[in-house]
Short mmCIF file of C-alpha atoms in Angstrom, two decimals:
data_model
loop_
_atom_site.label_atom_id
_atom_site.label_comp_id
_atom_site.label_asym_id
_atom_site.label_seq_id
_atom_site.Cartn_x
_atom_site.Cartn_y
_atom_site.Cartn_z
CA UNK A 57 -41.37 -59.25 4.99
CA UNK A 58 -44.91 -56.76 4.57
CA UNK A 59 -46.40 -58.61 0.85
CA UNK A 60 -48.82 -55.80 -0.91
CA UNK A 61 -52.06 -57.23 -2.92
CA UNK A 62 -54.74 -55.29 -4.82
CA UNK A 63 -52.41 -52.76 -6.28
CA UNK A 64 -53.29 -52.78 -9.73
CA UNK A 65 -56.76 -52.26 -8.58
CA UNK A 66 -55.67 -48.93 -6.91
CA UNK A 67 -53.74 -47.78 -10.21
CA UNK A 68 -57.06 -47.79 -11.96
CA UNK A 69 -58.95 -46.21 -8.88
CA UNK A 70 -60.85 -42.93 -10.38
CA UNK A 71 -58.65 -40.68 -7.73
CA UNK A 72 -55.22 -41.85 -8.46
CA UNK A 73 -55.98 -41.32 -12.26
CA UNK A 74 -57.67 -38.33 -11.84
CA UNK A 75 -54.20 -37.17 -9.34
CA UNK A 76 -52.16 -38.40 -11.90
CA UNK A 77 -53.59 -36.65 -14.52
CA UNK A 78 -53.54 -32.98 -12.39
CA UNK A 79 -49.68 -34.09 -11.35
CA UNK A 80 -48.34 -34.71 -15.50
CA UNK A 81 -48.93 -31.32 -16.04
CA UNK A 82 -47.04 -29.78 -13.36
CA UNK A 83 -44.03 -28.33 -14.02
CA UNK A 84 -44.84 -28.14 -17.96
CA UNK A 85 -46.84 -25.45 -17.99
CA UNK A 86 -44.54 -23.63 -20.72
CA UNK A 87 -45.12 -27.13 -23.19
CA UNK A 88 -47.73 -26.73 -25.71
CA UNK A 89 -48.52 -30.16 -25.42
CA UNK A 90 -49.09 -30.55 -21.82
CA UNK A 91 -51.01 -27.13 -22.28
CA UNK A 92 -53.35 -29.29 -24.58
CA UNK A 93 -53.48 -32.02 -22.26
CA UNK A 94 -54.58 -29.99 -19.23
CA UNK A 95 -57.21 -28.47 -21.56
CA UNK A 96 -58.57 -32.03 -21.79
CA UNK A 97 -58.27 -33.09 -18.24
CA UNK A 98 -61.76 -34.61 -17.51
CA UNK A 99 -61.37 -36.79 -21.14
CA UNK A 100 -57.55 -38.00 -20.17
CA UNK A 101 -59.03 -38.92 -16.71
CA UNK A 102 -61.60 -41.37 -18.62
CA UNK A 103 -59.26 -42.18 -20.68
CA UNK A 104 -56.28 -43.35 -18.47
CA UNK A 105 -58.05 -46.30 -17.57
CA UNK A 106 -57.40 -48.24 -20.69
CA UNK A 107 -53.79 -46.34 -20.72
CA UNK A 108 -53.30 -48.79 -18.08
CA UNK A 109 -55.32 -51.54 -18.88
CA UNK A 110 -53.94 -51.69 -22.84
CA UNK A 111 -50.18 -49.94 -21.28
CA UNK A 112 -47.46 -50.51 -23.89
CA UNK A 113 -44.03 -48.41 -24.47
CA UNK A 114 -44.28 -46.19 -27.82
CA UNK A 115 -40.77 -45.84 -29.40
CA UNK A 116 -38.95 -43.29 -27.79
CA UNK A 117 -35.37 -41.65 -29.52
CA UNK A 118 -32.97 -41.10 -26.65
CA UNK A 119 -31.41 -37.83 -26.24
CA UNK A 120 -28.79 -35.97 -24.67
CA UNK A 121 -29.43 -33.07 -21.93
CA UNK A 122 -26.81 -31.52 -20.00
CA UNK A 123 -26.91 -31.79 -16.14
CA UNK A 124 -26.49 -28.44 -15.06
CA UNK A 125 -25.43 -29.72 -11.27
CA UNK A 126 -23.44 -32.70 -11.74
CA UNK A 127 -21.89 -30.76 -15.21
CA UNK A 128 -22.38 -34.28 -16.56
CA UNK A 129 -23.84 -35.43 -20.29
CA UNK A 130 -26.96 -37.77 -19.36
CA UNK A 131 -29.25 -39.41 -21.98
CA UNK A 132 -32.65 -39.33 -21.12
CA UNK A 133 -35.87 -40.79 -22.38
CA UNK A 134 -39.00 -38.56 -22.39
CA UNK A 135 -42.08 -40.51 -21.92
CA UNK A 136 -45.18 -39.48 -23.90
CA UNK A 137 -48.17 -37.69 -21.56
CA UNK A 138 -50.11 -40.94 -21.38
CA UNK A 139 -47.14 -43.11 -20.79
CA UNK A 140 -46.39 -41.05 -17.77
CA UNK A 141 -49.80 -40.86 -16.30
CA UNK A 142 -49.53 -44.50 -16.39
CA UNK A 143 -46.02 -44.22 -14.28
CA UNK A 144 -48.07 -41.71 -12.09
CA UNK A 145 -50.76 -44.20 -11.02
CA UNK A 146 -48.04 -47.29 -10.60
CA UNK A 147 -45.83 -45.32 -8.21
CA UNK A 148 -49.35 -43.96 -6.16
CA UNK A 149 -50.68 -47.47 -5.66
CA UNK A 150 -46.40 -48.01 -4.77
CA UNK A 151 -46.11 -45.52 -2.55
CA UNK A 152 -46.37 -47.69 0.92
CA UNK A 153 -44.12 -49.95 -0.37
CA UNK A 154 -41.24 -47.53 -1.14
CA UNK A 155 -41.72 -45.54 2.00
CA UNK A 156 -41.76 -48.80 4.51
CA UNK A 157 -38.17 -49.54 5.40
CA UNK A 158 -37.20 -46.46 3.41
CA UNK A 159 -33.68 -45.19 4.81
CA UNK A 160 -34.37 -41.31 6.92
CA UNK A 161 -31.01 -40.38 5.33
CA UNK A 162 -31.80 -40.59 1.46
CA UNK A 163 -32.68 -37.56 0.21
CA UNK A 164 -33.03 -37.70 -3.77
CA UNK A 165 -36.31 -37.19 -5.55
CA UNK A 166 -38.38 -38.03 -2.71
CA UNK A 167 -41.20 -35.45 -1.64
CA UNK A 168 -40.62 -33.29 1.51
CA UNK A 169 -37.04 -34.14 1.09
CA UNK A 170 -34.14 -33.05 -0.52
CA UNK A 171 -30.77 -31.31 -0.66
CA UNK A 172 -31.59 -28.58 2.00
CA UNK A 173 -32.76 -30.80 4.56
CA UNK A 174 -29.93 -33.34 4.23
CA UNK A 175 -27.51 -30.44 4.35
CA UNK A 176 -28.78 -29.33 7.52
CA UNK A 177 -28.38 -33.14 9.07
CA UNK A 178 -24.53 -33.03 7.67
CA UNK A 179 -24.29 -29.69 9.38
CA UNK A 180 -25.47 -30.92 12.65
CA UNK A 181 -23.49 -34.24 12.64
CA UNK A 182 -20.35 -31.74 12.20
CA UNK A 183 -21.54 -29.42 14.72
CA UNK A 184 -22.65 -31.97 17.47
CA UNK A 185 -20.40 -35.08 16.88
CA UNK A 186 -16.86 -34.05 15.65
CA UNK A 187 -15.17 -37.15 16.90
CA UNK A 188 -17.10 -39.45 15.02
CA UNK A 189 -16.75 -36.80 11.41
CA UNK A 190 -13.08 -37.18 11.67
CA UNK A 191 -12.68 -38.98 7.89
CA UNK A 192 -15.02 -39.37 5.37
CA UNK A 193 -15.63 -41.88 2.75
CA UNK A 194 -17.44 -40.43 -0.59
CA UNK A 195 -18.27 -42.82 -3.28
CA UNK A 196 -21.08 -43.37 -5.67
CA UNK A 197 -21.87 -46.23 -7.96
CA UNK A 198 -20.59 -46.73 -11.75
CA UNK A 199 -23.28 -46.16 -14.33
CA UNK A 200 -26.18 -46.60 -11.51
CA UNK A 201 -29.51 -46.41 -13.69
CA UNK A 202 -27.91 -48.17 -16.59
CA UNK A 203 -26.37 -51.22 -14.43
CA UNK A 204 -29.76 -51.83 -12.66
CA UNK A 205 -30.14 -55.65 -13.47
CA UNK A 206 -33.39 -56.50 -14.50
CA UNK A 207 -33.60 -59.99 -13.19
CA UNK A 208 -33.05 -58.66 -9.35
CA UNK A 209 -35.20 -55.85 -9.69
CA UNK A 210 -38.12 -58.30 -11.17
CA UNK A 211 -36.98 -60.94 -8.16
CA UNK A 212 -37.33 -58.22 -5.59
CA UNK A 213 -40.47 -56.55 -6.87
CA UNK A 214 -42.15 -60.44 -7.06
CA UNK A 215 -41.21 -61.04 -3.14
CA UNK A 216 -43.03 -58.08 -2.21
CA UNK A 217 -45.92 -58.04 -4.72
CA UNK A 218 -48.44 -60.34 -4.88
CA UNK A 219 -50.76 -59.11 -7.90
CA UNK A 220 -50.04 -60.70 -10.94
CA UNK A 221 -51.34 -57.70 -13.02
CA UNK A 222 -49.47 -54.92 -11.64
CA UNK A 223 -46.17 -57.14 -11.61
CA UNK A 224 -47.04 -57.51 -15.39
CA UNK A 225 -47.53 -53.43 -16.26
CA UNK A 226 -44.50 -52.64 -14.00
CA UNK A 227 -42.19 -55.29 -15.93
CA UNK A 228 -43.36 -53.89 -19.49
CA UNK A 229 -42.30 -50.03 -17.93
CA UNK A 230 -38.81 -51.60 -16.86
CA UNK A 231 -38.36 -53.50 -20.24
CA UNK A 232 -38.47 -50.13 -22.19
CA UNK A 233 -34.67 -50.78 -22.07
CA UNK A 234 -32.57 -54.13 -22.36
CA UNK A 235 -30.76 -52.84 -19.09
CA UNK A 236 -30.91 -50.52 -17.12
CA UNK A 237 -33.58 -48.08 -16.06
CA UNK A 238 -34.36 -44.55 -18.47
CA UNK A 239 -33.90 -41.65 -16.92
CA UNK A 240 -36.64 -39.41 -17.71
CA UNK A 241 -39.09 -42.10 -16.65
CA UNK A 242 -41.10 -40.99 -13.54
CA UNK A 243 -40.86 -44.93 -11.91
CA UNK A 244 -37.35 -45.05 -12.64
CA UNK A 245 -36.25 -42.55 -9.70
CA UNK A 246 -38.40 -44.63 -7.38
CA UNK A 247 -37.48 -47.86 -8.10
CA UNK A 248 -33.69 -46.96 -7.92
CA UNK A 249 -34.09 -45.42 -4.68
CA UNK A 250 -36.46 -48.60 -3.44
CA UNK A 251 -33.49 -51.43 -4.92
CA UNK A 252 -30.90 -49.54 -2.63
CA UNK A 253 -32.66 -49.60 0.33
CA UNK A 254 -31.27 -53.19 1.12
CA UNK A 255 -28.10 -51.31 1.01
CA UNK A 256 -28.70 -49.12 3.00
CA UNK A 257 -29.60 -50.66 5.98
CA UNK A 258 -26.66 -52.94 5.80
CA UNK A 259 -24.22 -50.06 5.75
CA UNK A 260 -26.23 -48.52 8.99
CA UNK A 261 -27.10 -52.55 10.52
CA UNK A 262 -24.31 -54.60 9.67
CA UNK A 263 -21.59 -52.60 9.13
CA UNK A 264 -22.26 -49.83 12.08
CA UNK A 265 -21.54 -46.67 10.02
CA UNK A 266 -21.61 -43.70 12.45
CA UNK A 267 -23.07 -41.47 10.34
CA UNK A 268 -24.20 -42.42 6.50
CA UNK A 269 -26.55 -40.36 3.87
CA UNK A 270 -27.24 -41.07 0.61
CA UNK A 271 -28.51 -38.93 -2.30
CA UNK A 272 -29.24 -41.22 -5.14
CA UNK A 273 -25.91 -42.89 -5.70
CA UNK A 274 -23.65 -40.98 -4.02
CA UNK A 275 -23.03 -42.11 -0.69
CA UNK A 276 -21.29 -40.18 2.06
CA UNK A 277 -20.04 -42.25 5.58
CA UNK A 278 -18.41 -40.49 8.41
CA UNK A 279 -15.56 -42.06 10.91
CA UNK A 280 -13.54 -41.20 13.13
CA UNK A 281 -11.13 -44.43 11.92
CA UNK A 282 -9.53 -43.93 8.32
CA UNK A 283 -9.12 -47.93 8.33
CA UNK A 284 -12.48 -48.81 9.36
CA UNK A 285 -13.78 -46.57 6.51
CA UNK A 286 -11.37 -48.56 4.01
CA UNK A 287 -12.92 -52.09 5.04
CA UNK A 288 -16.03 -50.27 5.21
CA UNK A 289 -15.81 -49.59 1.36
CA UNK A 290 -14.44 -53.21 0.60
CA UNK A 291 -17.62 -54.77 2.13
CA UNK A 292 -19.45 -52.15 0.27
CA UNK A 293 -18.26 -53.19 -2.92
CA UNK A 294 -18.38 -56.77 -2.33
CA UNK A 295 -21.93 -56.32 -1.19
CA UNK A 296 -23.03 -54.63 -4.26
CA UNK A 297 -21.38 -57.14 -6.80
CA UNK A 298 -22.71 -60.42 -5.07
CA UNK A 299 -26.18 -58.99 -3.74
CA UNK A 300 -27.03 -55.90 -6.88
CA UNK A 301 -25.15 -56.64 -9.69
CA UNK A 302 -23.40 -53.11 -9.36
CA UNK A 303 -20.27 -51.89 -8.73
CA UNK A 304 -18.35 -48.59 -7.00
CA UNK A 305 -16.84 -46.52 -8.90
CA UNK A 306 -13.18 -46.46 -8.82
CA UNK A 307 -12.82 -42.58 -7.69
CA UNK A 308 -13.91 -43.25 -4.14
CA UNK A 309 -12.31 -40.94 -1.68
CA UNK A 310 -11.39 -41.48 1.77
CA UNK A 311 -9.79 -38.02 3.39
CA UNK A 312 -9.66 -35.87 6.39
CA UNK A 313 -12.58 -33.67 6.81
CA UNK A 314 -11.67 -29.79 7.09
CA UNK A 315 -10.66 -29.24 10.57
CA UNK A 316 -8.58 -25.73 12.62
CA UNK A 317 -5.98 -25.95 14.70
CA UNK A 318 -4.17 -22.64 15.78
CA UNK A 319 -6.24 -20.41 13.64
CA UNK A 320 -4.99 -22.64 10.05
CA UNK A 321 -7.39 -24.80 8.38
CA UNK A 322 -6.83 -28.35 7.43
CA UNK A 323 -7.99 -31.33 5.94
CA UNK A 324 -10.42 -31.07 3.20
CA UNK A 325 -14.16 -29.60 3.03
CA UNK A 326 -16.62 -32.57 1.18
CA UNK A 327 -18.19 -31.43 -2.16
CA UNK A 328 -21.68 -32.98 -2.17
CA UNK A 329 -25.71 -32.14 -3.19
CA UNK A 330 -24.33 -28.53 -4.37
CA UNK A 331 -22.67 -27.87 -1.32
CA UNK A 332 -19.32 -27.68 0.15
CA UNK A 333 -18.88 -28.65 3.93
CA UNK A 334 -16.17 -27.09 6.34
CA UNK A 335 -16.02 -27.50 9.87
CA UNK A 336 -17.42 -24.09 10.41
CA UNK A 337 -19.24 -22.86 7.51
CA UNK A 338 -21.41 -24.49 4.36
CA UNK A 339 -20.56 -22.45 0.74
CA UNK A 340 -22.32 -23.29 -2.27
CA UNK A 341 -20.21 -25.60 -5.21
CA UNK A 342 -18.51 -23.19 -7.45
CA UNK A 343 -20.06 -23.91 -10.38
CA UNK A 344 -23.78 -23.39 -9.18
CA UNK A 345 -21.98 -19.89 -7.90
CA UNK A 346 -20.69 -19.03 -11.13
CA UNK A 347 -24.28 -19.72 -13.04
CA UNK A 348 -25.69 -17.77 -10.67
CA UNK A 349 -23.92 -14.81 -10.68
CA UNK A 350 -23.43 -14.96 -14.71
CA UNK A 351 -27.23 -15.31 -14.58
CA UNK A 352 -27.36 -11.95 -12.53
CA UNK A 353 -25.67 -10.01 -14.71
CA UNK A 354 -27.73 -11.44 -17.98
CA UNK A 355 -31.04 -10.61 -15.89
CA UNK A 356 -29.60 -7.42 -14.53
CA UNK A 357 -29.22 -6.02 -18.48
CA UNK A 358 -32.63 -6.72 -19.45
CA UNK A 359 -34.86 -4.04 -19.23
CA UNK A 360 -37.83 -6.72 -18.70
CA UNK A 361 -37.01 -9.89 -17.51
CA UNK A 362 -39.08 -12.96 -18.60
CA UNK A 363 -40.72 -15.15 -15.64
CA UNK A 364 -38.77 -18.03 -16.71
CA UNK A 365 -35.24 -15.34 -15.31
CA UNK A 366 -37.35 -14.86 -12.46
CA UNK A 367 -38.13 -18.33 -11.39
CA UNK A 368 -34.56 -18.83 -12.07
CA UNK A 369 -32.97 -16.18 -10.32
CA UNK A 370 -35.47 -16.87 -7.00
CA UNK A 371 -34.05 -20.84 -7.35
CA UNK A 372 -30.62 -19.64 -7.04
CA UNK A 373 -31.49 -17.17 -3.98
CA UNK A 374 -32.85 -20.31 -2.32
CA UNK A 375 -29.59 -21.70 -2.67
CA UNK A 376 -27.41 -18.61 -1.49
CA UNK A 377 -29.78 -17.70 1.46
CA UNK A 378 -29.18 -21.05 3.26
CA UNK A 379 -25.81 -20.66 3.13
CA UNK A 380 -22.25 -18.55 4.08
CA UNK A 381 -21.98 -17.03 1.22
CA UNK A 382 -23.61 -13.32 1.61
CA UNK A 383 -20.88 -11.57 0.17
CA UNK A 384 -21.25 -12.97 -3.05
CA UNK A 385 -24.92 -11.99 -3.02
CA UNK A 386 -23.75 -8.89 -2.09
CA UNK A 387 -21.01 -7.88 -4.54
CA UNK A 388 -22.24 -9.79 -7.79
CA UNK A 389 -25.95 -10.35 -7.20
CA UNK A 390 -27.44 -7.74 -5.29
CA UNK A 391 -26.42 -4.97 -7.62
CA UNK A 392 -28.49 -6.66 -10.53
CA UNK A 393 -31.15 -8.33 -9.50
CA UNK A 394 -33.77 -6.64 -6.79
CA UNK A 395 -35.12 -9.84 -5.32
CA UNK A 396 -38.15 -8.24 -3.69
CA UNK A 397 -39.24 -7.46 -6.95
CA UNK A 398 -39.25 -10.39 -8.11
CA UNK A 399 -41.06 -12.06 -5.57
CA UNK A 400 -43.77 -9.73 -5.96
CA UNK A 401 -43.59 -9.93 -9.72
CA UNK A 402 -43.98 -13.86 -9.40
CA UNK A 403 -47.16 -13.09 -7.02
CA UNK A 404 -48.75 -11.05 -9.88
CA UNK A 405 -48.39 -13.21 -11.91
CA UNK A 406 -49.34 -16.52 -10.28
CA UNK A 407 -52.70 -14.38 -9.23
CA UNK A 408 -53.44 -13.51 -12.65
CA UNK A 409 -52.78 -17.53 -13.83
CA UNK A 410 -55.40 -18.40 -11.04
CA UNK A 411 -58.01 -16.07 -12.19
CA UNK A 412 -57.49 -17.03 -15.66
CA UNK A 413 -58.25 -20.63 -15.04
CA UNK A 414 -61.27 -20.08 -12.56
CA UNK A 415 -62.70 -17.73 -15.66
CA UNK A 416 -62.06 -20.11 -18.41
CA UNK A 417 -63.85 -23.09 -15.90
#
């Protein structure tokens, strides 16, 4: 088992603050307040050092957002700036740690990876090993970030960290809640990926699954035995309530995957990251079809769309250009939104940002 020293020594460093500070405002560049932050970027870098030294949680209100993907109700905590910067440097000097032993099949909120690339690895398991894609087992875990014990992830954290200090900021970021990690919290995404990666290799070690990937907590195994998937899902579950402190869900699904046979379709295609798998084709879920056409139309009516439709509307083309689904570009998006226009319009525009910045600097 690798032990790690010296990392609270690295959070301070003067380049992970200074990266962590750049990295906050990312993304934010519409919020006033990380507006005013970025303004002050050379005093927050000075100043993050006794974020960390003198790190406690400020009282944060929980609120409700809805998850456009999932269609689900989450409730989220939103950091302050300085809070996060402080997340920032803990999950730099962190980084080896989550990455050793990290499973090549999880692909949520980890950089360079993502829904894309683990759709094309489902679409070449399909496509290159059909006997062994026969049945799948989908499952995911019952109120994941919420049911995170705290006394594991502390026990886990102290086997593999030996610095006293940094074990000491990273417990007062996890306490922020009785149980549970926040969502909204930058560490929280890491850590949850980092406390299933025991899991993980004991579904691809012990248990043999052909073909397993992960996104978050939703798991997805592929068999070509329907009763080896079924014991597969009992260990699962057994091995999450002694060794976690979790539990499955109870609308885990074990099915036929889509197959033809005489020109008819059977089975059933697997709904998962967005995406809906057949044997011979990958279509986007219906409801991230829907907002993007409705979208269309809403952009299509203005006579000058904002940048925020823009960004929007090239997100969504991502999504329809890697997969079957041209005629619906071509019957209820093409005829509303000119996406070579927008491309360019986005180039303008970023051009114009940069020489703004290198004038006011």
């Amino acid at each position: 088992m690798k032990s790690y020293n010296h990392l609270f020594e690295i959070a301070l460093s003067e380049p992970v603050r200074r990266k962590a500070v750049h990295n906050v405002t990312l993304g934010r560049k519409n919020s006033s307040a990380a507006k005013r932050f970025a303004e002050h970027e050379e005093t927050n870098i000075r100043a993050s050092y006794n974020w960390i030294l003198n790190y406690k949680n400020s009282e944060h209100t929980p609120m409700k957002i809805n998850d456009g993907t999932s269609r689900k109700v989450r409730t989220i905590v939103v950091p302050t700036l300085p809070e996060l910067t402080v997340q920032h440097c803990v999950v730099q000097a962190l980084l080896p740690m989550f990455y050793h032993g990290m499973y090549e099949h999880s692909y949520a909120s980890i950089p360079g990876r993502g829904s894309h690339k683990g759709k094309k690895v489902i679409e070449k398991w399909i496509r290159n090993d059909s006997k062994n894609c026969k049945y799948i087992i989908k499952m995911d875990i019952r109120h994941f970030f919420e049911s995170i014990p705290h006394d594991k992830l502390k026990a886990k954290l102290a086997k593999h960290i030996h610095d006293d200090k940094m074990l000491d900021l990273i417990y007062k970021i996890i306490d922020i809640t009785e149980e549970g990690l926040p969502l909204g919290f930058y560490t929280s995404q890491w850590f949850s990926n980092w406390y299933l990666q025991d899991l993980d290799h004991y579904i691809k070690e012990d248990l043999q699954a052909s073909h397993y990937i992960r996104y978050m907590d939703d798991m997805v195994i592929f068999g070509s035995n329907k009763r080896r998937l079924h014991q597969i899902r009992k260990d699962i579950e057994k091995y999450l309530k002694t060794e976690m402190g979790l539990s499955l869900k109870n609308n885990w699904q074990v099915f036929r995957f889509a197959y033809i046979k005489n020109g008819k379709e059977y089975g059933r295609d697997l709904d998962f990251m967005g995406f809906r798998f057949y044997r011979n084709r990958t279509v986007l879920r219906k409801s991230i079809m829907y907002r993007a056409t409705r979208k269309a139309k809403k952009v299509g009516k203005k006579e000058k769309p904002t940048i925020y439709d823009i960004r929007q509307m090239l997100s969504y083309f991502g999504w329809l250009d890697c997969t079957d689904t041209y005629c619906v570009y071509f019957y209820y998006i093409k005829p509303y939104v000119d996406f070579q226009k927008c491309k360019r319009r986005i180039s303008n525009y970023d051009k114009r940002r940069i020489k703004e910045v290198i004038y006011d600097n």
